[in-house]
Amino acid sequence: GDSVTQMEGPVTLSEEAFLTINCTYTATGYPSLFWYVQYPGEGLQLLLKATKADDKGSNKGFEATYRKETTSFHLEKGSVQVSDSAVYFCALGGGGADGLTFGKGTHLIIQP
Amino acid sequence: DSGVTQTPKHLITATGQRVTLRCSPRSGDLSVYWYQQSLDQGLQFLIQYYNGEERAKGNILERFSAQQFPDLHSELNLSSLELGDSALYFCASSVEGDRLAKNIQYFGAGTRLSVL
């Protein structure tokens, strides 16, 4: 069945550091890939998406490229801020299973 | 603000009881999805309704049921509650009824259920 694997953390970085959160997936068909972010006490917000191979999603300085050959969708940001502290979820939809399939989430902590 | 409204925010109840969680989707969205977030299982898809009809089922227990009303709001009913049902329950909505969820889903803030 469909599955998503991501580093769980916590990942602790200093402000202005480079961020990479790895995400790999297993799916049948041709899924769409998503990154969602959850701030403390809030629901999930869509951060970015990509619908086909080689698509790059980007938003608020975050980027991720849909790599079919490596079945990956790694999240990157060039310079993180304290306000980026949150839990980040990689997810896929349309791979064969119903609904979205989520990774376990990566807790990101940015220190000033 | 995603436009998806969930009530109540918190619910505390006892084992064996029954509760109802409510969700109002974004204006214009016809699909409602329910997810459960727990520490051990992570985020899991429970069930989807589209325009009043069940469209897809995930890892939903038989003790749980849902429905979507003509005004498109949805309710998730949890009965014979057990300690292990304590979790955060999210509702999400989307315009399309795609059961494979290729389209963007917008999430509510969730209902935190504590079963004591």
PDB file of C-alpha atoms in Angstrom, chain B:
ATOM      1  CA  ASP B   1      -7.965  30.687   8.679  1.00  0.00           C
ATOM      2  CA  SER B   2      -8.731  27.740   6.376  1.00  0.00           C
ATOM      3  CA  GLY B   3     -12.481  28.345   6.354  1.00  0.00           C
ATOM      4  CA  VAL B   4     -13.158  24.891   7.815  1.00  0.00           C
ATOM      5  CA  THR B   5     -14.846  25.044  11.220  1.00  0.00           C
ATOM      6  CA  GLN B   6     -14.775  22.265  13.773  1.00  0.00           C
ATOM      7  CA  THR B   7     -16.636  22.131  17.065  1.00  0.00           C
ATOM      8  CA  PRO B   8     -16.053  21.603  19.880  1.00  0.00           C
ATOM      9  CA  LYS B   9     -12.342  22.344  20.256  1.00  0.00           C
ATOM     10  CA  HIS B  10     -12.020  20.076  23.265  1.00  0.00           C
ATOM     11  CA  LEU B  11     -14.109  17.182  24.504  1.00  0.00           C
ATOM     12  CA  ILE B  12     -13.573  15.239  27.716  1.00  0.00           C
ATOM     13  CA  THR B  13     -15.660  12.157  28.321  1.00  0.00           C
ATOM     14  CA  ALA B  14     -15.599   8.741  29.957  1.00  0.00           C
ATOM     15  CA  THR B  15     -15.110   5.256  28.587  1.00  0.00           C
ATOM     16  CA  GLY B  16     -18.244   3.714  27.148  1.00  0.00           C
ATOM     17  CA  GLN B  17     -19.767   7.070  26.231  1.00  0.00           C
ATOM     18  CA  ARG B  18     -20.775   8.433  22.817  1.00  0.00           C
ATOM     19  CA  VAL B  19     -19.771  11.793  21.349  1.00  0.00           C
ATOM     20  CA  THR B  20     -20.445  13.759  18.172  1.00  0.00           C
ATOM     21  CA  LEU B  21     -17.888  15.941  16.440  1.00  0.00           C
ATOM     22  CA  ARG B  22     -19.067  18.553  13.983  1.00  0.00           C
ATOM     23  CA  CYS B  23     -17.453  20.029  10.875  1.00  0.00           C
ATOM     24  CA  SER B  24     -18.509  22.813   8.520  1.00  0.00           C
ATOM     25  CA  PRO B  25     -16.553  22.786   5.255  1.00  0.00           C
ATOM     26  CA  ARG B  26     -15.301  25.796   3.324  1.00  0.00           C
ATOM     27  CA  SER B  27     -17.975  27.589   1.351  1.00  0.00           C
ATOM     28  CA  GLY B  28     -18.378  25.811  -1.979  1.00  0.00           C
ATOM     29  CA  ASP B  29     -16.550  22.621  -0.991  1.00  0.00           C
ATOM     30  CA  LEU B  30     -18.566  19.442  -1.491  1.00  0.00           C
ATOM     31  CA  SER B  31     -16.158  16.908   0.018  1.00  0.00           C
ATOM     32  CA  VAL B  32     -15.475  16.356   3.690  1.00  0.00           C
ATOM     33  CA  TYR B  33     -12.725  14.094   5.010  1.00  0.00           C
ATOM     34  CA  TRP B  34     -12.134  12.956   8.589  1.00  0.00           C
ATOM     35  CA  TYR B  35      -8.699  12.125   9.989  1.00  0.00           C
ATOM     36  CA  GLN B  36      -7.477  10.913  13.372  1.00  0.00           C
ATOM     37  CA  GLN B  37      -4.128  12.086  14.772  1.00  0.00           C
ATOM     38  CA  SER B  38      -2.693  10.043  17.625  1.00  0.00           C
ATOM     39  CA  LEU B  39       0.807   9.739  19.060  1.00  0.00           C
ATOM     40  CA  ASP B  40       1.225   6.088  18.116  1.00  0.00           C
ATOM     41  CA  GLN B  41      -0.602   5.950  14.758  1.00  0.00           C
ATOM     42  CA  GLY B  42       0.115   9.429  13.439  1.00  0.00           C
ATOM     43  CA  LEU B  43      -2.402  10.959  11.031  1.00  0.00           C
ATOM     44  CA  GLN B  44      -4.820   8.428   9.571  1.00  0.00           C
ATOM     45  CA  PHE B  45      -7.629   8.856   7.081  1.00  0.00           C
ATOM     46  CA  LEU B  46     -10.977   7.712   8.443  1.00  0.00           C
ATOM     47  CA  ILE B  47     -13.723   8.467   5.941  1.00  0.00           C
ATOM     48  CA  GLN B  48     -14.801  10.792   3.119  1.00  0.00           C
ATOM     49  CA  TYR B  49     -18.220  12.147   2.164  1.00  0.00           C
ATOM     50  CA  TYR B  50     -19.037  13.901  -1.073  1.00  0.00           C
ATOM     51  CA  ASN B  51     -22.252  15.846  -1.498  1.00  0.00           C
ATOM     52  CA  GLY B  52     -24.032  13.806   1.148  1.00  0.00           C
ATOM     53  CA  GLU B  53     -22.821  10.359   0.176  1.00  0.00           C
ATOM     54  CA  GLU B  54     -20.018   8.215   1.506  1.00  0.00           C
ATOM     55  CA  ARG B  55     -17.199   8.220  -1.066  1.00  0.00           C
ATOM     56  CA  ALA B  56     -14.275   6.435   0.580  1.00  0.00           C
ATOM     57  CA  LYS B  57     -13.422   4.605   3.760  1.00  0.00           C
ATOM     58  CA  GLY B  58     -10.084   4.311   5.496  1.00  0.00           C
ATOM     59  CA  ASN B  59      -9.112   2.931   8.884  1.00  0.00           C
ATOM     60  CA  ILE B  60     -12.413   3.677  10.568  1.00  0.00           C
ATOM     61  CA  LEU B  61     -13.580   1.470  13.414  1.00  0.00           C
ATOM     62  CA  GLU B  62     -17.074  -0.019  13.360  1.00  0.00           C
ATOM     63  CA  ARG B  63     -17.843   1.966  16.545  1.00  0.00           C
ATOM     64  CA  PHE B  64     -17.346   5.153  14.526  1.00  0.00           C
ATOM     65  CA  SER B  65     -19.721   6.515  11.917  1.00  0.00           C
ATOM     66  CA  ALA B  66     -20.172   9.722   9.984  1.00  0.00           C
ATOM     67  CA  GLN B  67     -22.693  11.515   7.853  1.00  0.00           C
ATOM     68  CA  GLN B  68     -22.948  14.621   5.718  1.00  0.00           C
ATOM     69  CA  PHE B  69     -26.110  16.673   5.779  1.00  0.00           C
ATOM     70  CA  PRO B  70     -27.870  18.588   2.956  1.00  0.00           C
ATOM     71  CA  ASP B  71     -26.189  21.831   4.065  1.00  0.00           C
ATOM     72  CA  LEU B  72     -22.877  19.924   3.631  1.00  0.00           C
ATOM     73  CA  HIS B  73     -21.805  20.015   7.261  1.00  0.00           C
ATOM     74  CA  SER B  74     -20.622  16.676   8.578  1.00  0.00           C
ATOM     75  CA  GLU B  75     -20.702  14.874  11.890  1.00  0.00           C
ATOM     76  CA  LEU B  76     -18.430  12.127  13.159  1.00  0.00           C
ATOM     77  CA  ASN B  77     -20.032   9.918  15.790  1.00  0.00           C
ATOM     78  CA  LEU B  78     -17.809   7.944  18.137  1.00  0.00           C
ATOM     79  CA  SER B  79     -19.480   5.382  20.395  1.00  0.00           C
ATOM     80  CA  SER B  80     -18.482   2.901  23.119  1.00  0.00           C
ATOM     81  CA  LEU B  81     -15.419   5.042  23.636  1.00  0.00           C
ATOM     82  CA  GLU B  82     -12.171   3.502  24.811  1.00  0.00           C
ATOM     83  CA  LEU B  83      -9.060   5.077  26.281  1.00  0.00           C
ATOM     84  CA  GLY B  84      -7.283   4.483  22.983  1.00  0.00           C
ATOM     85  CA  ASP B  85      -9.746   6.708  21.137  1.00  0.00           C
ATOM     86  CA  SER B  86      -8.176   9.756  22.776  1.00  0.00           C
ATOM     87  CA  ALA B  87      -6.760  11.731  19.857  1.00  0.00           C
ATOM     88  CA  LEU B  88      -7.032  14.857  17.767  1.00  0.00           C
ATOM     89  CA  TYR B  89      -9.727  14.528  15.106  1.00  0.00           C
ATOM     90  CA  PHE B  90      -9.402  16.679  12.011  1.00  0.00           C
ATOM     91  CA  CYS B  91     -11.905  17.491   9.347  1.00  0.00           C
ATOM     92  CA  ALA B  92     -10.776  18.636   5.912  1.00  0.00           C
ATOM     93  CA  SER B  93     -12.695  19.789   2.874  1.00  0.00           C
ATOM     94  CA  SER B  94     -12.079  20.077  -0.840  1.00  0.00           C
ATOM     95  CA  VAL B  95     -14.031  21.153  -3.868  1.00  0.00           C
ATOM     96  CA  GLU B  96     -13.784  17.875  -5.714  1.00  0.00           C
ATOM     97  CA  GLY B  97     -14.954  14.429  -4.732  1.00  0.00           C
ATOM     98  CA  ASP B  98     -11.757  12.723  -5.737  1.00  0.00           C
ATOM     99  CA  ARG B  99     -11.530   9.684  -3.464  1.00  0.00           C
ATOM    100  CA  LEU B 100      -7.847   9.363  -4.227  1.00  0.00           C
ATOM    101  CA  ALA B 101      -7.275  12.842  -2.804  1.00  0.00           C
ATOM    102  CA  LYS B 102      -5.107  14.327  -5.531  1.00  0.00           C
ATOM    103  CA  ASN B 103      -6.657  17.699  -4.859  1.00  0.00           C
ATOM    104  CA  ILE B 104      -5.848  20.151  -2.094  1.00  0.00           C
ATOM    105  CA  GLN B 105      -7.587  19.549   1.212  1.00  0.00           C
ATOM    106  CA  TYR B 106      -8.135  22.390   3.688  1.00  0.00           C
ATOM    107  CA  PHE B 107      -8.028  21.395   7.336  1.00  0.00           C
ATOM    108  CA  GLY B 108      -9.900  22.625  10.365  1.00  0.00           C
ATOM    109  CA  ALA B 109      -8.230  23.258  13.721  1.00  0.00           C
ATOM    110  CA  GLY B 110      -9.349  19.898  15.066  1.00  0.00           C
ATOM    111  CA  THR B 111     -11.258  18.527  18.046  1.00  0.00           C
ATOM    112  CA  ARG B 112      -9.157  17.155  20.864  1.00  0.00           C
ATOM    113  CA  LEU B 113     -10.928  14.170  22.446  1.00  0.00           C
ATOM    114  CA  SER B 114      -9.858  12.937  25.855  1.00  0.00           C
ATOM    115  CA  VAL B 115     -11.396   9.694  27.076  1.00  0.00           C
ATOM    116  CA  LEU B 116     -10.888   9.176  30.810  1.00  0.00           C
TER     117      LEU B 116
END
